[in-house]
Amino acid sequence: MYMKKFYFLVLVFFIAFRTQAQVDVKQIRVDQLSDKQIEQYMKQAEAMGYREEELPALAKAQGMAPVEIQKLQSRVALIKAGELQEKDGSINLTGRKVVGQSLSNKGGKDSLATKQDTVFKSKVFGDVLFRNKGVTFEPNLRMATPSSYVIGPDDQLLIDITGDNEASYKLSVSTEGNINVQYAGTIAVNGLSVEAARNKIAQRLSSTYPGIRSGRTQVSVNLGDIRSIRVTLTGAATKPGTYTLPSLATAFNALYAAGGPAENGTYRNIQVIRNNRVVSTIDVYDFLVNGMQNGNIRLEDQDIIHIPVYGNRVEVLGEVKRPTVFEGKEGESLQDLMRYAGGFSENAYTSKVKVFQKTDKERRITDVYADQFATYKIKNGDSFMVETLLDRFENRVTVLGAVFRPGAYGLEEGMSLRDVLQSAQGVREDAFLERGIINRLKADNTLEIVNFNLRQILSGDAPDILLRREDQIEISSIFDLRDEYKFIVQGQVRLPGDFPFAENTTISDMIQKAGGLTEEAKNARIEIARRIRNRDAQDSISAQTILVNIYNGVLDQPDIKLRPYDVVTVLGDANYRSQRQVKIEGEVMFPGIYTISREDERISDLIERAGGLTVHAYVEGASLRRTGSSKVKEEARKVREEQLKARGKEMDENSFESELLDADPRGMMGQKEKTLAKASENGATITSLEFNDLVGIELEKILKKPGAAGDLLLLDGDVITVPKELQTVRVVGEVLHPNNVVFKKGQSLRYYVNQAGGYSSEALKRKVFVQYANGSVKGTSGRNPDIKPGAEIIVPKRAPRERLTAQSWIGLGTGIASMAAIIVSLIRR
C-alpha cells in the first residue's frame, strides 16, 4: 500500500512538473531573451524536425504574437550574420575584408597593429587605371603626321606636289631604308624625322621642278600605313614580355598592353630605356592626380620599358575622399600624400592625423599635427588614420518650447538668457511665464537643473543668467501643462469625432462642425455628459447630463454653451426605420432580394413570399447565413485591439475567439464558430480553418410549424439558401487526403475519414466535429453523429508539444528524488 501511494505521488509530481516545463510561448518577449536562449530555441526546433524557415510557423502555431515573431526572425538573422562575420573575418575602415584578426581586440593584441600586416594586400592607388576595361590607351592612327616622327622600314610615305606642278606618290620605305621617287631616284630616309625627310625629298626634286626653289611649288610628306615596332617590358610588370605595337604607340599604350605594374611594381618610377640609356621616367600619379602625361614619350623599335619594385607604400584610412594604399616617393611629405588621397572629407578631424609606424623592434603611434603635414616625411609601412570630427559643439546653446524660433544658437562671450531669447524672436503668447528651466551639464558631465522666473527675467526684476556651452533652455507652453481641451461628438451625426475646444461654442455650433444631423436624428434628442469637478465624496453622481430635444431637425435649446471635455451624444429616433433587406436563393419559386416588411417577419414568411419551395429542394440542407455576426465580430475585434494596445500588448486570435463565446452581444455567432473556439480552448490548432456566419436551422420543422422557436426573426443582411439534394460529404483538416466523398446512407463518420486516407499523425481525434449543410454543428465527444448529404467533417490539428531537453530531464529527476525524500521522511515521522 505504501509503495502504491509513493508511485502515485511521484506520477502526479511528474505530470505537474512536465506541465510547468512546457514553455508558454504566448508570454515570450524576444527583447528579454539572450542570444544563447534563442540559439537553444532554434536547436530544440531542429530536434523536433523543424527547419529554420519553418520557425515562424512553429511560433505562430504555439500562440506567439505576430510582432514577437518578427522580432524573433530579426534576432535569428543578426545571430547568423554575427557567426558569418566571425568565420570570414571583419571589415576594415576602408570597407575591405581584413585577412586575419578583426578590428576588435582579440587575444589581448592590438587590433589596429595586427591589421597592419594585411592592409597592403589591398589594391594600390593607380591599379584601376590598367585594369579598367573602359580605358584602352589605343594610339590614334588618324592623327596628323607628327613632324618629329622617325621614319623606318615598312613605313608608307605620301608625297604630294602642288602649285605650278601637280604630282602624288605613295611610296613604301624599303628594308634598306630607301624610297624610289620618279625623276629623283633613290633617296635614303631611314632614321630621318618626317620634317627632315621632306626637306631632303624637296631638295632632290628641285632639279626636276624649278618651282620648288621659287616657292611656287610645294612638297608635303605624310605617313600612310605605318610600321610595327617591338617593345619589351621587364621588371615587375603584370605580363612582362615583348609586344608588337604600332609605331605611333606611347609608353602608356605599352603599359596597358602588359597589364601595368604587378603587385610589387612601382607606379612612380617607370623607366623607358633606349640604346641602354634611360630616356624617360613616368610617374603615373602625375597623370591620375594632375592629368599630366610627363614622360609618356612615343616609343621606338627595340625600346625597353622597365618597371622596378616599389620603394615605399603607405595607407590612408578614415575620413579622406580616397581612402586606399598609396605609393610614396623619396622626400614626399604627408601633405603630398593627402593630395593623392583627395584631401579631407567633410566630417574629418583636420587638426591632427594618427600615424601607425613600424620601428626596428615594434610598432608605434604618433600624432602629426596640421602644421607638421608639410614637413613629416612618409616612410614605408606607415598607416595614417584620419579620425571623425567629434559629434559635439564648442559653442552651442539650444532653446526649446514656446519661442518663435526654437533651435540651436551660437554661444558668444558674455551671452545671457535674455540675449538668446531675443535671438529666438522672443517668447510666444502662450508661454508659461512663471517658470523656465535650463538643463546644464556640470564639469563632470552630470546634469543639473537651473530654474528661473521668466516673467521677472524679461521685466528686469530678476538678475539675468549667463549661459554656458550646451545649455538647453526649455520654455513651456500653457497648453503643454494641461490636458488638451476638446469636445467629443458621437452618435447620429455625419462626421463624429474629437474637436478642439473653443470658447463660447454652443451645442448648435458643435452639431454644425460635426456635419449636421443624420436622417435618423431629425426627431430625437441630444445628451450632453459633463465632468463634475469638486464632487462630494458622499455623492454618487459621476457625471452631469443635459438633455436637448430635437423636433424636425431643430434643437429646443440651441444656445447651451459647451465646456472642455463635454461628450455630446446624438441619439436616434426609435420610430425611424431604414429599409432592411434579406436574400433568398436556390430552390424557391422566386429567388432574389426582399425587403423586410414587418418587424416580426420570420423565415417562414419569407419562404411564403418567395412562392414556396420547388420540387427539387433539399429541405434538410437549407441554411441561414447571418452576415451581421461578422460585423459584430469586427466591432468586438476593434474594441479588443484598442484595449490591448493601451496596455502595450498584441491580440491573440485564439484567446479572442474564446472571449467571443462569453461576449456574443446579439447571439449571432454561428455554431461552427463556437465549436472551433472551444476546440482552441482544449489545445486544438484551428488557424487554418475559416470562420463562417452560418446559423443552423431546420427548415422542415419551420414550414410544418411556422412561428415556433426555430422560426427565427429576419435581420438585415440575412441570406437563406435552399440547395438541391447534395450527394457528397466533405472531409477536411488533419486527414491524409482531404476530399469530397460520395454519400452512402447509413455509413459512419469513420467510413468517411477512411475514405480520406485516415487520420494524420497530428490529428486531434477527440475533437472531430461535423457541420451539416444547414449550418448546425455536432461534436463527436461520447457519441457518433449521423452523417447526412452535404455535411462537412472537420478534423482539428493537435497543438505541438515541446520536447524536454536533457537539462529538463535532469531537473525533473532531481525534483522527483527530492519529493520522494520528503514523502519518506513524512511517513517515518
mmCIF file with all atom_site columns, N, CA, C and O in Angstrom, residues 264-300:
data_model
loop_
_atom_site.group_PDB
_atom_site.id
_atom_site.type_symbol
_atom_site.label_atom_id
_atom_site.label_alt_id
_atom_site.label_comp_id
_atom_site.label_asym_id
_atom_site.label_entity_id
_atom_site.label_seq_id
_atom_site.pdbx_PDB_ins_code
_atom_site.Cartn_x
_atom_site.Cartn_y
_atom_site.Cartn_z
_atom_site.occupancy
_atom_site.B_iso_or_equiv
_atom_site.pdbx_formal_charge
_atom_site.auth_seq_id
_atom_site.auth_comp_id
_atom_site.auth_asym_id
_atom_site.auth_atom_id
_atom_site.pdbx_PDB_model_num
ATOM 1   N N  . ASN A 1 264 ? 53.942 44.083 -56.843 1.00 0.00 ? 264 ASN A N  1
ATOM 2   C CA . ASN A 1 264 ? 55.093 44.735 -56.218 1.00 0.00 ? 264 ASN A CA 1
ATOM 3   C C  . ASN A 1 264 ? 55.726 45.798 -57.106 1.00 0.00 ? 264 ASN A C  1
ATOM 4   O O  . ASN A 1 264 ? 56.786 46.329 -56.782 1.00 0.00 ? 264 ASN A O  1
ATOM 5   N N  . GLY A 1 265 ? 55.092 46.102 -58.240 1.00 0.00 ? 265 GLY A N  1
ATOM 6   C CA . GLY A 1 265 ? 55.668 47.072 -59.165 1.00 0.00 ? 265 GLY A CA 1
ATOM 7   C C  . GLY A 1 265 ? 55.410 48.504 -58.756 1.00 0.00 ? 265 GLY A C  1
ATOM 8   O O  . GLY A 1 265 ? 54.436 48.825 -58.083 1.00 0.00 ? 265 GLY A O  1
ATOM 9   N N  . THR A 1 266 ? 56.297 49.392 -59.200 1.00 0.00 ? 266 THR A N  1
ATOM 10  C CA . THR A 1 266 ? 56.156 50.807 -58.878 1.00 0.00 ? 266 THR A CA 1
ATOM 11  C C  . THR A 1 266 ? 55.244 51.493 -59.882 1.00 0.00 ? 266 THR A C  1
ATOM 12  O O  . THR A 1 266 ? 55.177 51.116 -61.053 1.00 0.00 ? 266 THR A O  1
ATOM 13  N N  . TYR A 1 267 ? 54.549 52.521 -59.417 1.00 0.00 ? 267 TYR A N  1
ATOM 14  C CA . TYR A 1 267 ? 53.756 53.396 -60.281 1.00 0.00 ? 267 TYR A CA 1
ATOM 15  C C  . TYR A 1 267 ? 54.419 54.766 -60.415 1.00 0.00 ? 267 TYR A C  1
ATOM 16  O O  . TYR A 1 267 ? 53.954 55.596 -61.183 1.00 0.00 ? 267 TYR A O  1
ATOM 17  N N  . ARG A 1 268 ? 55.497 54.957 -59.688 1.00 0.00 ? 268 ARG A N  1
ATOM 18  C CA . ARG A 1 268 ? 56.072 56.297 -59.581 1.00 0.00 ? 268 ARG A CA 1
ATOM 19  C C  . ARG A 1 268 ? 57.397 56.436 -60.333 1.00 0.00 ? 268 ARG A C  1
ATOM 20  O O  . ARG A 1 268 ? 57.879 57.557 -60.502 1.00 0.00 ? 268 ARG A O  1
ATOM 21  N N  . ASN A 1 269 ? 58.024 55.330 -60.766 1.00 0.00 ? 269 ASN A N  1
ATOM 22  C CA . ASN A 1 269 ? 59.372 55.411 -61.331 1.00 0.00 ? 269 ASN A CA 1
ATOM 23  C C  . ASN A 1 269 ? 59.539 54.397 -62.465 1.00 0.00 ? 269 ASN A C  1
ATOM 24  O O  . ASN A 1 269 ? 60.434 53.570 -62.476 1.00 0.00 ? 269 ASN A O  1
ATOM 25  N N  . ILE A 1 270 ? 58.628 54.454 -63.457 1.00 0.00 ? 270 ILE A N  1
ATOM 26  C CA . ILE A 1 270 ? 58.674 53.544 -64.598 1.00 0.00 ? 270 ILE A CA 1
ATOM 27  C C  . ILE A 1 270 ? 59.647 54.125 -65.639 1.00 0.00 ? 270 ILE A C  1
ATOM 28  O O  . ILE A 1 270 ? 59.537 55.288 -66.028 1.00 0.00 ? 270 ILE A O  1
ATOM 29  N N  . GLN A 1 271 ? 60.584 53.312 -66.127 1.00 0.00 ? 271 GLN A N  1
ATOM 30  C CA . GLN A 1 271 ? 61.677 53.792 -66.979 1.00 0.00 ? 271 GLN A CA 1
ATOM 31  C C  . GLN A 1 271 ? 61.514 53.327 -68.423 1.00 0.00 ? 271 GLN A C  1
ATOM 32  O O  . GLN A 1 271 ? 61.171 52.163 -68.670 1.00 0.00 ? 271 GLN A O  1
ATOM 33  N N  . VAL A 1 272 ? 61.749 54.247 -69.374 1.00 0.00 ? 272 VAL A N  1
ATOM 34  C CA . VAL A 1 272 ? 61.823 53.913 -70.802 1.00 0.00 ? 272 VAL A CA 1
ATOM 35  C C  . VAL A 1 272 ? 63.310 53.939 -71.190 1.00 0.00 ? 272 VAL A C  1
ATOM 36  O O  . VAL A 1 272 ? 63.976 54.984 -71.068 1.00 0.00 ? 272 VAL A O  1
ATOM 37  N N  . ILE A 1 273 ? 63.828 52.796 -71.639 1.00 0.00 ? 273 ILE A N  1
ATOM 38  C CA . ILE A 1 273 ? 65.259 52.645 -71.935 1.00 0.00 ? 273 ILE A CA 1
ATOM 39  C C  . ILE A 1 273 ? 65.427 52.475 -73.449 1.00 0.00 ? 273 ILE A C  1
ATOM 40  O O  . ILE A 1 273 ? 64.767 51.630 -74.074 1.00 0.00 ? 273 ILE A O  1
ATOM 41  N N  . ARG A 1 274 ? 66.314 53.306 -74.006 1.00 0.00 ? 274 ARG A N  1
ATOM 42  C CA . ARG A 1 274 ? 66.590 53.265 -75.448 1.00 0.00 ? 274 ARG A CA 1
ATOM 43  C C  . ARG A 1 274 ? 68.103 53.292 -75.654 1.00 0.00 ? 274 ARG A C  1
ATOM 44  O O  . ARG A 1 274 ? 68.789 54.191 -75.145 1.00 0.00 ? 274 ARG A O  1
ATOM 45  N N  . ASN A 1 275 ? 68.574 52.272 -76.324 1.00 0.00 ? 275 ASN A N  1
ATOM 46  C CA . ASN A 1 275 ? 70.018 52.181 -76.581 1.00 0.00 ? 275 ASN A CA 1
ATOM 47  C C  . ASN A 1 275 ? 70.816 52.225 -75.270 1.00 0.00 ? 275 ASN A C  1
ATOM 48  O O  . ASN A 1 275 ? 71.797 52.965 -75.139 1.00 0.00 ? 275 ASN A O  1
ATOM 49  N N  . ASN A 1 276 ? 70.324 51.442 -74.279 1.00 0.00 ? 276 ASN A N  1
ATOM 50  C CA . ASN A 1 276 ? 70.997 51.303 -72.980 1.00 0.00 ? 276 ASN A CA 1
ATOM 51  C C  . ASN A 1 276 ? 71.066 52.615 -72.204 1.00 0.00 ? 276 ASN A C  1
ATOM 52  O O  . ASN A 1 276 ? 71.949 52.794 -71.376 1.00 0.00 ? 276 ASN A O  1
ATOM 53  N N  . ARG A 1 277 ? 70.115 53.489 -72.466 1.00 0.00 ? 277 ARG A N  1
ATOM 54  C CA . ARG A 1 277 ? 70.087 54.757 -71.736 1.00 0.00 ? 277 ARG A CA 1
ATOM 55  C C  . ARG A 1 277 ? 68.630 55.100 -71.391 1.00 0.00 ? 277 ARG A C  1
ATOM 56  O O  . ARG A 1 277 ? 67.738 54.936 -72.221 1.00 0.00 ? 277 ARG A O  1
ATOM 57  N N  . VAL A 1 278 ? 68.413 55.529 -70.144 1.00 0.00 ? 278 VAL A N  1
ATOM 58  C CA . VAL A 1 278 ? 67.060 55.904 -69.709 1.00 0.00 ? 278 VAL A CA 1
ATOM 59  C C  . VAL A 1 278 ? 66.713 57.232 -70.368 1.00 0.00 ? 278 VAL A C  1
ATOM 60  O O  . VAL A 1 278 ? 67.348 58.259 -70.092 1.00 0.00 ? 278 VAL A O  1
ATOM 61  N N  . VAL A 1 279 ? 65.712 57.186 -71.262 1.00 0.00 ? 279 VAL A N  1
ATOM 62  C CA . VAL A 1 279 ? 65.334 58.407 -71.989 1.00 0.00 ? 279 VAL A CA 1
ATOM 63  C C  . VAL A 1 279 ? 64.103 59.079 -71.382 1.00 0.00 ? 279 VAL A C  1
ATOM 64  O O  . VAL A 1 279 ? 63.796 60.231 -71.707 1.00 0.00 ? 279 VAL A O  1
ATOM 65  N N  . SER A 1 280 ? 63.359 58.363 -70.496 1.00 0.00 ? 280 SER A N  1
ATOM 66  C CA . SER A 1 280 ? 62.165 58.972 -69.887 1.00 0.00 ? 280 SER A CA 1
ATOM 67  C C  . SER A 1 280 ? 61.812 58.207 -68.617 1.00 0.00 ? 280 SER A C  1
ATOM 68  O O  . SER A 1 280 ? 62.046 56.996 -68.520 1.00 0.00 ? 280 SER A O  1
ATOM 69  N N  . THR A 1 281 ? 61.278 58.929 -67.642 1.00 0.00 ? 281 THR A N  1
ATOM 70  C CA . THR A 1 281 ? 60.770 58.334 -66.396 1.00 0.00 ? 281 THR A CA 1
ATOM 71  C C  . THR A 1 281 ? 59.310 58.752 -66.227 1.00 0.00 ? 281 THR A C  1
ATOM 72  O O  . THR A 1 281 ? 58.985 59.942 -66.326 1.00 0.00 ? 281 THR A O  1
ATOM 73  N N  . ILE A 1 282 ? 58.450 57.786 -65.980 1.00 0.00 ? 282 ILE A N  1
ATOM 74  C CA . ILE A 1 282 ? 56.995 58.030 -65.914 1.00 0.00 ? 282 ILE A CA 1
ATOM 75  C C  . ILE A 1 282 ? 56.532 57.916 -64.470 1.00 0.00 ? 282 ILE A C  1
ATOM 76  O O  . ILE A 1 282 ? 56.858 56.941 -63.771 1.00 0.00 ? 282 ILE A O  1
ATOM 77  N N  . ASP A 1 283 ? 55.759 58.930 -64.028 1.00 0.00 ? 283 ASP A N  1
ATOM 78  C CA . ASP A 1 283 ? 55.081 58.906 -62.723 1.00 0.00 ? 283 ASP A CA 1
ATOM 79  C C  . ASP A 1 283 ? 53.582 58.852 -63.006 1.00 0.00 ? 283 ASP A C  1
ATOM 80  O O  . ASP A 1 283 ? 52.973 59.839 -63.423 1.00 0.00 ? 283 ASP A O  1
ATOM 81  N N  . VAL A 1 284 ? 52.968 57.676 -62.816 1.00 0.00 ? 284 VAL A N  1
ATOM 82  C CA . VAL A 1 284 ? 51.540 57.510 -63.122 1.00 0.00 ? 284 VAL A CA 1
ATOM 83  C C  . VAL A 1 284 ? 50.685 58.432 -62.260 1.00 0.00 ? 284 VAL A C  1
ATOM 84  O O  . VAL A 1 284 ? 49.635 58.907 -62.692 1.00 0.00 ? 284 VAL A O  1
ATOM 85  N N  . TYR A 1 285 ? 51.095 58.720 -61.011 1.00 0.00 ? 285 TYR A N  1
ATOM 86  C CA . TYR A 1 285 ? 50.301 59.584 -60.131 1.00 0.00 ? 285 TYR A CA 1
ATOM 87  C C  . TYR A 1 285 ? 50.165 60.994 -60.709 1.00 0.00 ? 285 TYR A C  1
ATOM 88  O O  . TYR A 1 285 ? 49.176 61.673 -60.469 1.00 0.00 ? 285 TYR A O  1
ATOM 89  N N  . ASP A 1 286 ? 51.196 61.443 -61.462 1.00 0.00 ? 286 ASP A N  1
ATOM 90  C CA . ASP A 1 286 ? 51.118 62.768 -62.075 1.00 0.00 ? 286 ASP A CA 1
ATOM 91  C C  . ASP A 1 286 ? 49.958 62.820 -63.067 1.00 0.00 ? 286 ASP A C  1
ATOM 92  O O  . ASP A 1 286 ? 49.281 63.840 -63.212 1.00 0.00 ? 286 ASP A O  1
ATOM 93  N N  . PHE A 1 287 ? 49.718 61.683 -63.746 1.00 0.00 ? 287 PHE A N  1
ATOM 94  C CA . PHE A 1 287 ? 48.601 61.613 -64.684 1.00 0.00 ? 287 PHE A CA 1
ATOM 95  C C  . PHE A 1 287 ? 47.276 61.479 -63.939 1.00 0.00 ? 287 PHE A C  1
ATOM 96  O O  . PHE A 1 287 ? 46.286 62.139 -64.269 1.00 0.00 ? 287 PHE A O  1
ATOM 97  N N  . LEU A 1 288 ? 47.229 60.624 -62.891 1.00 0.00 ? 288 LEU A N  1
ATOM 98  C CA . LEU A 1 288 ? 45.984 60.370 -62.181 1.00 0.00 ? 288 LEU A CA 1
ATOM 99  C C  . LEU A 1 288 ? 45.507 61.579 -61.382 1.00 0.00 ? 288 LEU A C  1
ATOM 100 O O  . LEU A 1 288 ? 44.311 61.854 -61.314 1.00 0.00 ? 288 LEU A O  1
ATOM 101 N N  . VAL A 1 289 ? 46.437 62.305 -60.768 1.00 0.00 ? 289 VAL A N  1
ATOM 102 C CA . VAL A 1 289 ? 46.070 63.410 -59.885 1.00 0.00 ? 289 VAL A CA 1
ATOM 103 C C  . VAL A 1 289 ? 45.971 64.723 -60.659 1.00 0.00 ? 289 VAL A C  1
ATOM 104 O O  . VAL A 1 289 ? 45.045 65.517 -60.453 1.00 0.00 ? 289 VAL A O  1
ATOM 105 N N  . ASN A 1 290 ? 46.936 64.959 -61.566 1.00 0.00 ? 290 ASN A N  1
ATOM 106 C CA . ASN A 1 290 ? 47.002 66.259 -62.250 1.00 0.00 ? 290 ASN A CA 1
ATOM 107 C C  . ASN A 1 290 ? 46.588 66.205 -63.721 1.00 0.00 ? 290 ASN A C  1
ATOM 108 O O  . ASN A 1 290 ? 46.451 67.241 -64.360 1.00 0.00 ? 290 ASN A O  1
ATOM 109 N N  . GLY A 1 291 ? 46.435 64.992 -64.276 1.00 0.00 ? 291 GLY A N  1
ATOM 110 C CA . GLY A 1 291 ? 46.093 64.867 -65.684 1.00 0.00 ? 291 GLY A CA 1
ATOM 111 C C  . GLY A 1 291 ? 47.257 65.137 -66.615 1.00 0.00 ? 291 GLY A C  1
ATOM 112 O O  . GLY A 1 291 ? 47.060 65.291 -67.829 1.00 0.00 ? 291 GLY A O  1
ATOM 113 N N  . MET A 1 292 ? 48.486 65.179 -66.106 1.00 0.00 ? 292 MET A N  1
ATOM 114 C CA . MET A 1 292 ? 49.675 65.450 -66.911 1.00 0.00 ? 292 MET A CA 1
ATOM 115 C C  . MET A 1 292 ? 50.305 64.130 -67.368 1.00 0.00 ? 292 MET A C  1
ATOM 116 O O  . MET A 1 292 ? 50.333 63.157 -66.623 1.00 0.00 ? 292 MET A O  1
ATOM 117 N N  . GLN A 1 293 ? 50.814 64.121 -68.619 1.00 0.00 ? 293 GLN A N  1
ATOM 118 C CA . GLN A 1 293 ? 51.444 62.918 -69.162 1.00 0.00 ? 293 GLN A CA 1
ATOM 119 C C  . GLN A 1 293 ? 52.947 63.128 -69.357 1.00 0.00 ? 293 GLN A C  1
ATOM 120 O O  . GLN A 1 293 ? 53.524 62.723 -70.375 1.00 0.00 ? 293 GLN A O  1
ATOM 121 N N  . ASN A 1 294 ? 53.579 63.738 -68.397 1.00 0.00 ? 294 ASN A N  1
ATOM 122 C CA . ASN A 1 294 ? 55.028 63.937 -68.469 1.00 0.00 ? 294 ASN A CA 1
ATOM 123 C C  . ASN A 1 294 ? 55.724 62.581 -68.541 1.00 0.00 ? 294 ASN A C  1
ATOM 124 O O  . ASN A 1 294 ? 55.460 61.688 -67.736 1.00 0.00 ? 294 ASN A O  1
ATOM 125 N N  . GLY A 1 295 ? 56.614 62.442 -69.484 1.00 0.00 ? 295 GLY A N  1
ATOM 126 C CA . GLY A 1 295 ? 57.367 61.195 -69.642 1.00 0.00 ? 295 GLY A CA 1
ATOM 127 C C  . GLY A 1 295 ? 56.703 60.188 -70.538 1.00 0.00 ? 295 GLY A C  1
ATOM 128 O O  . GLY A 1 295 ? 57.309 59.159 -70.857 1.00 0.00 ? 295 GLY A O  1
ATOM 129 N N  . ASN A 1 296 ? 55.471 60.444 -70.972 1.00 0.00 ? 296 ASN A N  1
ATOM 130 C CA . ASN A 1 296 ? 54.766 59.492 -71.827 1.00 0.00 ? 296 ASN A CA 1
ATOM 131 C C  . ASN A 1 296 ? 55.198 59.704 -73.282 1.00 0.00 ? 296 ASN A C  1
ATOM 132 O O  . ASN A 1 296 ? 54.453 60.221 -74.110 1.00 0.00 ? 296 ASN A O  1
ATOM 133 N N  . ILE A 1 297 ? 56.430 59.308 -73.604 1.00 0.00 ? 297 ILE A N  1
ATOM 134 C CA . ILE A 1 297 ? 57.005 59.590 -74.925 1.00 0.00 ? 297 ILE A CA 1
ATOM 135 C C  . ILE A 1 297 ? 56.557 58.542 -75.936 1.00 0.00 ? 297 ILE A C  1
ATOM 136 O O  . ILE A 1 297 ? 56.070 57.469 -75.580 1.00 0.00 ? 297 ILE A O  1
ATOM 137 N N  . ARG A 1 298 ? 56.758 58.884 -77.238 1.00 0.00 ? 298 ARG A N  1
ATOM 138 C CA . ARG A 1 298 ? 56.462 57.933 -78.294 1.00 0.00 ? 298 ARG A CA 1
ATOM 139 C C  . ARG A 1 298 ? 57.590 56.906 -78.344 1.00 0.00 ? 298 ARG A C  1
ATOM 140 O O  . ARG A 1 298 ? 58.765 57.248 -78.265 1.00 0.00 ? 298 ARG A O  1
ATOM 141 N N  . LEU A 1 299 ? 57.195 55.648 -78.483 1.00 0.00 ? 299 LEU A N  1
ATOM 142 C CA . LEU A 1 299 ? 58.170 54.570 -78.434 1.00 0.00 ? 299 LEU A CA 1
ATOM 143 C C  . LEU A 1 299 ? 58.798 54.329 -79.807 1.00 0.00 ? 299 LEU A C  1
ATOM 144 O O  . LEU A 1 299 ? 58.207 54.658 -80.852 1.00 0.00 ? 299 LEU A O  1
ATOM 145 N N  . GLU A 1 300 ? 59.977 53.753 -79.763 1.00 0.00 ? 300 GLU A N  1
ATOM 146 C CA . GLU A 1 300 ? 60.667 53.352 -80.986 1.00 0.00 ? 300 GLU A CA 1
ATOM 147 C C  . GLU A 1 300 ? 60.987 51.867 -80.918 1.00 0.00 ? 300 GLU A C  1
ATOM 148 O O  . GLU A 1 300 ? 60.916 51.242 -79.839 1.00 0.00 ? 300 GLU A O  1
#
